PDB file of C-alpha atoms and ligand atoms in Angstrom:
ATOM      1  CA  MET F1121       0.000   0.000   0.000  1.00 47.00           C
ATOM      2  CA  ILE F1122       1.285   3.447  -0.902  1.00 55.00           C
ATOM      3  CA  LYS F1123       1.685   5.550   2.211  1.00 66.00           C
ATOM      4  CA  MET F1124      -0.248   8.789   2.020  1.00 78.00           C
ATOM      5  CA  GLU F1125       1.380  12.009   3.111  1.00 91.00           C
ATOM      6  CA  ILE F1126      -0.129  13.843   6.043  1.00 94.00           C
ATOM      7  CA  ARG F1127      -1.594  16.546   3.762  1.00 94.00           C
ATOM      8  CA  GLN F1128      -3.367  13.951   1.621  1.00 96.00           C
ATOM      9  CA  LEU F1129      -4.727  12.284   4.732  1.00 97.00           C
ATOM     10  CA  MET F1130      -5.902  15.660   5.986  1.00 97.00           C
ATOM     11  CA  ASN F1131      -7.681  16.415   2.682  1.00 97.00           C
ATOM     12  CA  LYS F1132      -9.462  13.082   2.735  1.00 97.00           C
ATOM     13  CA  ALA F1133     -10.550  13.536   6.355  1.00 98.00           C
ATOM     14  CA  VAL F1134     -11.719  17.123   5.778  1.00 98.00           C
ATOM     15  CA  GLU F1135     -13.720  16.058   2.727  1.00 98.00           C
ATOM     16  CA  PHE F1136     -15.594  13.606   4.964  1.00 98.00           C
ATOM     17  CA  HIS F1137     -15.831  15.880   7.996  1.00 98.00           C
ATOM     18  CA  GLY F1138     -16.936  19.024   6.170  1.00 98.00           C
ATOM     19  CA  HIS F1139     -14.560  21.590   7.624  1.00 97.00           C
ATOM     20  CA  THR F1140     -10.945  22.072   8.671  1.00 97.00           C
ATOM     21  CA  CYS F1141     -10.376  22.222  12.420  1.00 95.00           C
ATOM     22  CA  PRO F1142      -7.815  21.280  15.076  1.00 93.00           C
ATOM     23  CA  GLY F1143     -10.020  18.369  16.214  1.00 95.00           C
ATOM     24  CA  VAL F1144     -10.034  16.594  12.878  1.00 97.00           C
ATOM     25  CA  THR F1145      -6.273  17.248  12.615  1.00 96.00           C
ATOM     26  CA  ILE F1146      -5.715  15.380  15.873  1.00 96.00           C
ATOM     27  CA  GLY F1147      -7.744  12.481  14.472  1.00 97.00           C
ATOM     28  CA  VAL F1148      -5.625  12.532  11.300  1.00 97.00           C
ATOM     29  CA  LEU F1149      -2.468  12.199  13.397  1.00 97.00           C
ATOM     30  CA  ALA F1150      -3.967   9.272  15.326  1.00 97.00           C
ATOM     31  CA  ALA F1151      -4.945   7.606  12.034  1.00 97.00           C
ATOM     32  CA  LYS F1152      -1.453   8.259  10.621  1.00 96.00           C
ATOM     33  CA  TYR F1153       0.111   6.328  13.478  1.00 96.00           C
ATOM     34  CA  ILE F1154      -2.014   3.287  12.599  1.00 96.00           C
ATOM     35  CA  LEU F1155      -1.403   3.655   8.844  1.00 94.00           C
ATOM     36  CA  ASP F1156       2.344   3.892   9.504  1.00 93.00           C
ATOM     37  CA  HIS F1157       2.116   0.661  11.503  1.00 93.00           C
ATOM     38  CA  ASP F1158      -0.076  -1.239   9.043  1.00 85.00           C
ATOM     39  CA  ASN F1159       2.087  -4.321   9.506  1.00 83.00           C
ATOM     40  CA  GLU F1160       0.663  -4.504  13.047  1.00 85.00           C
ATOM     41  CA  PHE F1161      -2.725  -2.873  12.460  1.00 84.00           C
ATOM     42  CA  SER F1162      -4.109  -3.794   9.044  1.00 80.00           C
ATOM     43  CA  ILE F1163      -6.855  -1.492   7.843  1.00 79.00           C
ATOM     44  CA  ASP F1164      -9.761  -3.857   7.502  1.00 79.00           C
ATOM     45  CA  GLU F1165     -12.584  -5.415   9.486  1.00 79.00           C
ATOM     46  CA  GLU F1166     -10.067  -6.736  11.978  1.00 89.00           C
ATOM     47  CA  LEU F1167      -9.215  -3.239  13.188  1.00 94.00           C
ATOM     48  CA  VAL F1168     -11.284  -1.916  16.076  1.00 94.00           C
ATOM     49  CA  ALA F1169     -11.047   1.675  17.286  1.00 96.00           C
ATOM     50  CA  VAL F1170     -12.221   2.697  20.734  1.00 96.00           C
ATOM     51  CA  VAL F1171     -12.690   6.445  21.181  1.00 97.00           C
ATOM     52  CA  GLU F1172     -13.366   8.235  24.456  1.00 96.00           C
ATOM     53  CA  ASN F1173     -15.047  11.299  22.927  1.00 95.00           C
ATOM     54  CA  ASP F1174     -17.411  12.029  20.071  1.00 93.00           C
ATOM     55  CA  ASN F1175     -15.756  15.195  18.785  1.00 94.00           C
ATOM     56  CA  CYS F1176     -14.372  16.129  15.349  1.00 97.00           C
ATOM     57  CA  SER F1177     -11.365  13.799  15.695  1.00 97.00           C
ATOM     58  CA  VAL F1178     -13.502  10.673  15.341  1.00 97.00           C
ATOM     59  CA  ASP F1179     -14.488  11.589  11.775  1.00 98.00           C
ATOM     60  CA  ALA F1180     -10.834  11.329  10.718  1.00 98.00           C
ATOM     61  CA  LEU F1181     -10.743   7.738  11.989  1.00 97.00           C
ATOM     62  CA  GLN F1182     -13.958   6.911  10.117  1.00 96.00           C
ATOM     63  CA  ALA F1183     -12.648   8.472   6.892  1.00 97.00           C
ATOM     64  CA  LEU F1184      -9.094   7.115   7.008  1.00 96.00           C
ATOM     65  CA  LEU F1185      -9.244   3.829   8.885  1.00 96.00           C
ATOM     66  CA  GLY F1186     -12.687   2.525   7.956  1.00 94.00           C
ATOM     67  CA  THR F1187     -13.567   2.136  11.615  1.00 95.00           C
ATOM     68  CA  THR F1188     -17.217   3.172  11.555  1.00 93.00           C
ATOM     69  CA  PHE F1189     -20.287   2.946  13.757  1.00 89.00           C
ATOM     70  CA  GLY F1190     -22.126   1.122  10.974  1.00 87.00           C
ATOM     71  CA  LYS F1191     -19.590  -1.698  10.845  1.00 87.00           C
ATOM     72  CA  GLY F1192     -19.424  -1.897  14.615  1.00 86.00           C
ATOM     73  CA  ASN F1193     -15.628  -1.546  14.685  1.00 92.00           C
ATOM     74  CA  LEU F1194     -15.823   1.936  16.185  1.00 93.00           C
ATOM     75  CA  ILE F1195     -16.775   1.975  19.835  1.00 93.00           C
ATOM     76  CA  HIS F1196     -17.559   5.169  21.723  1.00 93.00           C
ATOM     77  CA  LEU F1197     -16.941   5.395  25.446  1.00 92.00           C
ATOM     78  CA  ASP F1198     -18.456   8.621  26.776  1.00 92.00           C
ATOM     79  CA  TYR F1199     -15.496   9.673  28.922  1.00 95.00           C
ATOM     80  CA  GLY F1200     -14.812  13.089  27.377  1.00 94.00           C
ATOM     81  CA  LYS F1201     -11.109  12.286  26.888  1.00 94.00           C
ATOM     82  CA  ASN F1202      -8.877  12.491  23.829  1.00 94.00           C
ATOM     83  CA  ASN F1203      -7.813   8.856  24.073  1.00 97.00           C
ATOM     84  CA  PHE F1204      -7.800   6.545  21.065  1.00 98.00           C
ATOM     85  CA  SER F1205      -7.242   2.814  21.427  1.00 97.00           C
ATOM     86  CA  PHE F1206      -6.793   0.435  18.520  1.00 97.00           C
ATOM     87  CA  TYR F1207      -7.147  -3.332  18.545  1.00 95.00           C
ATOM     88  CA  ASN F1208      -6.200  -5.833  15.881  1.00 93.00           C
ATOM     89  CA  ARG F1209      -8.473  -8.816  16.242  1.00 90.00           C
ATOM     90  CA  THR F1210      -6.125 -11.033  14.217  1.00 89.00           C
ATOM     91  CA  THR F1211      -2.820 -10.373  15.934  1.00 89.00           C
ATOM     92  CA  LYS F1212      -4.375  -9.407  19.304  1.00 91.00           C
ATOM     93  CA  LYS F1213      -2.108  -6.387  19.331  1.00 94.00           C
ATOM     94  CA  ALA F1214      -3.400  -3.205  20.925  1.00 96.00           C
ATOM     95  CA  VAL F1215      -2.149   0.330  21.358  1.00 97.00           C
ATOM     96  CA  LYS F1216      -3.466   3.413  23.138  1.00 98.00           C
ATOM     97  CA  LEU F1217      -2.807   6.987  22.018  1.00 98.00           C
ATOM     98  CA  SER F1218      -3.465   9.676  24.625  1.00 97.00           C
ATOM     99  CA  LEU F1219      -3.262  13.324  23.671  1.00 95.00           C
ATOM    100  CA  LYS F1220      -0.526  15.022  25.682  1.00 91.00           C
ATOM    101  CA  THR F1221      -2.001  17.846  27.726  1.00 73.00           C
ATOM    102  CA  ARG F1222       0.419  20.375  26.305  1.00 66.00           C
ATOM    103  CA  SER F1223      -0.443  19.575  22.677  1.00 58.00           C
ATOM    104  CA  PHE F1224      -3.459  21.820  22.770  1.00 58.00           C
ATOM    105  CA  GLY F1225      -1.590  24.623  24.506  1.00 57.00           C
ATOM    106  CA  ASP F1226      -0.160  27.586  22.646  1.00 64.00           C
ATOM    107  CA  ARG F1227      -3.271  29.633  23.230  1.00 70.00           C
ATOM    108  CA  GLU F1228      -1.630  32.572  21.515  1.00 80.00           C
ATOM    109  CA  LEU F1229      -1.760  30.622  18.231  1.00 85.00           C
ATOM    110  CA  SER F1230      -4.708  31.165  15.928  1.00 88.00           C
ATOM    111  CA  ARG F1231      -6.813  28.218  14.846  1.00 89.00           C
ATOM    112  CA  GLU F1232      -5.030  28.063  11.472  1.00 91.00           C
ATOM    113  CA  GLU F1233      -1.595  28.305  13.091  1.00 92.00           C
ATOM    114  CA  ARG F1234      -2.513  25.503  15.464  1.00 90.00           C
ATOM    115  CA  ILE F1235      -3.602  23.278  12.559  1.00 93.00           C
ATOM    116  CA  THR F1236      -0.390  24.030  10.634  1.00 93.00           C
ATOM    117  CA  LYS F1237       1.667  23.274  13.727  1.00 91.00           C
ATOM    118  CA  LEU F1238      -0.162  19.995  14.377  1.00 92.00           C
ATOM    119  CA  LEU F1239       0.390  18.913  10.760  1.00 93.00           C
ATOM    120  CA  SER F1240       4.121  19.543  11.121  1.00 93.00           C
ATOM    121  CA  LEU F1241       4.335  17.092  14.031  1.00 92.00           C
ATOM    122  CA  LYS F1242       4.567  13.331  14.107  1.00 93.00           C
ATOM    123  CA  PRO F1243       1.922  11.337  16.015  1.00 95.00           C
ATOM    124  CA  GLU F1244       4.565  10.700  18.682  1.00 95.00           C
ATOM    125  CA  GLY F1245       4.809  14.479  19.116  1.00 93.00           C
ATOM    126  CA  ILE F1246       1.279  14.933  20.377  1.00 94.00           C
ATOM    127  CA  PHE F1247       0.366  11.530  21.801  1.00 96.00           C
ATOM    128  CA  GLU F1248       1.600   9.358  24.625  1.00 97.00           C
ATOM    129  CA  ILE F1249       1.651   5.970  22.889  1.00 97.00           C
ATOM    130  CA  LYS F1250       1.700   2.710  24.763  1.00 97.00           C
ATOM    131  CA  ASP F1251       0.982  -0.923  24.068  1.00 96.00           C
ATOM    132  CA  ILE F1252      -2.023  -2.184  26.011  1.00 97.00           C
ATOM    133  CA  ASP F1253      -3.596  -5.573  26.679  1.00 95.00           C
ATOM    134  CA  PHE F1254      -5.985  -6.924  24.091  1.00 93.00           C
ATOM    135  CA  ASN F1255      -9.320  -6.496  25.864  1.00 89.00           C
ATOM    136  CA  PRO F1256     -11.593  -4.440  23.608  1.00 86.00           C
ATOM    137  CA  PRO F1257     -15.081  -3.623  24.914  1.00 81.00           C
ATOM    138  CA  GLU F1258     -17.746  -6.037  23.786  1.00 74.00           C
ATOM    139  CA  MET F1259     -18.817  -5.538  20.225  1.00 67.00           C
ATOM    140  CA  ALA F1260     -22.340  -4.427  19.482  1.00 61.00           C
ATOM    141  CA  GLN F1261     -24.561  -7.449  19.316  1.00 67.00           C
ATOM    142  CA  ILE F1262     -27.663  -8.074  17.304  1.00 71.00           C
ATOM    143  CA  HIS F1263     -30.643  -8.291  19.615  1.00 79.00           C
ATOM    144  CA  GLU F1264     -34.210  -9.129  18.698  1.00 89.00           C
ATOM    145  CA  SER F1265     -36.632  -6.252  18.200  1.00 93.00           C
ATOM    146  CA  ILE F1266     -39.671  -5.661  20.377  1.00 94.00           C
ATOM    147  CA  ILE F1267     -42.519  -3.381  19.316  1.00 97.00           C
ATOM    148  CA  CYS F1268     -42.837  -0.340  21.594  1.00 97.00           C
ATOM    149  CA  ASP F1269     -46.323  -0.457  23.122  1.00 97.00           C
ATOM    150  CA  ARG F1270     -46.635   3.316  22.840  1.00 97.00           C
ATOM    151  CA  CYS F1271     -45.229   4.417  19.437  1.00 97.00           C
ATOM    152  CA  GLY F1272     -45.143   1.080  17.624  1.00 97.00           C
ATOM    153  CA  ASP F1273     -41.487   1.327  16.565  1.00 97.00           C
ATOM    154  CA  PRO F1274     -39.623  -1.991  16.467  1.00 96.00           C
ATOM    155  CA  THR F1275     -36.874  -1.417  19.055  1.00 95.00           C
ATOM    156  CA  MET F1276     -33.803  -3.418  20.089  1.00 93.00           C
ATOM    157  CA  SER F1277     -34.876  -5.432  23.134  1.00 92.00           C
ATOM    158  CA  THR F1278     -32.049  -4.093  25.300  1.00 90.00           C
ATOM    159  CA  ARG F1279     -33.408  -0.540  24.840  1.00 93.00           C
ATOM    160  CA  ILE F1280     -36.947  -1.403  25.936  1.00 95.00           C
ATOM    161  CA  THR F1281     -38.061  -0.430  29.457  1.00 96.00           C
ATOM    162  CA  ASN F1282     -41.103  -1.754  31.267  1.00 95.00           C
ATOM    163  CA  TYR F1283     -43.208   1.128  32.524  1.00 95.00           C
ATOM    164  CA  LYS F1284     -46.624   0.555  34.120  1.00 93.00           C
ATOM    165  CA  ASP F1285     -46.953  -2.789  32.321  1.00 94.00           C
ATOM    166  CA  LEU F1286     -46.033  -1.283  28.949  1.00 96.00           C
ATOM    167  CA  ASN F1287     -42.889  -2.162  27.000  1.00 97.00           C
ATOM    168  CA  VAL F1288     -41.666   1.238  25.843  1.00 97.00           C
ATOM    169  CA  CYS F1289     -38.699   2.633  23.902  1.00 97.00           C
ATOM    170  CA  VAL F1290     -36.274   5.230  25.298  1.00 97.00           C
ATOM    171  CA  PRO F1291     -37.993   8.406  23.980  1.00 97.00           C
ATOM    172  CA  CYS F1292     -41.443   7.119  24.978  1.00 97.00           C
ATOM    173  CA  TYR F1293     -40.171   6.253  28.458  1.00 97.00           C
ATOM    174  CA  LYS F1294     -38.806   9.782  28.883  1.00 96.00           C
ATOM    175  CA  GLU F1295     -42.096  11.308  27.747  1.00 96.00           C
ATOM    176  CA  LEU F1296     -44.194   9.069  29.980  1.00 95.00           C
ATOM    177  CA  LYS F1297     -42.078   9.910  33.010  1.00 93.00           C
ATOM    178  CA  ASN F1298     -42.625  13.626  32.404  1.00 90.00           C
ATOM    179  CA  GLU F1299     -46.368  13.336  31.956  1.00 82.00           C
TER     180      GLU F1299
HETATM  181 ZN1   ZN D2591     -14.415  19.841  13.176  1.00 53.92          ZN
HETATM  182 ZN1   ZN D2592     -41.898   4.260  21.631  1.00 53.92          ZN
END
């Protein structure tokens, strides 16, 4: 596979994401680390990304690594942290990239200057990178659907709540509780 330069990766990610921003740039650098280590982390169904935020950076992973919510190989943990873990299901190798606190510093820099500076750095320059144990969170499973007694939508059984003898979906449960 021909290795793409950081600018090409950035263009591809921005095309998907819709705008240029420091967040997507950070995601590009995380993706670059994996692409540069494609002997350990092949870019296919066997790659699983675990992200601890749902900000702009995640779109770069979806665009460049093919780790997507739809395929179930992108897992979101709602921790509000800029940590990115990658797991190779074939080799059982895993690595965690954690944004160094100082990487987002330089408050005197403009947004554009910050993006330019980030693009001049290597992934190792902005992330703490360490090998971790292979223990990815459980993959999304297919559950049977149950019809919500209130709105009639077929709903994954694990998202159905019993409320006053009705099986209801999440939005219906919230509305019923507020009635
Ligand atoms: Zn953005
Ligand atoms: Zn409902």
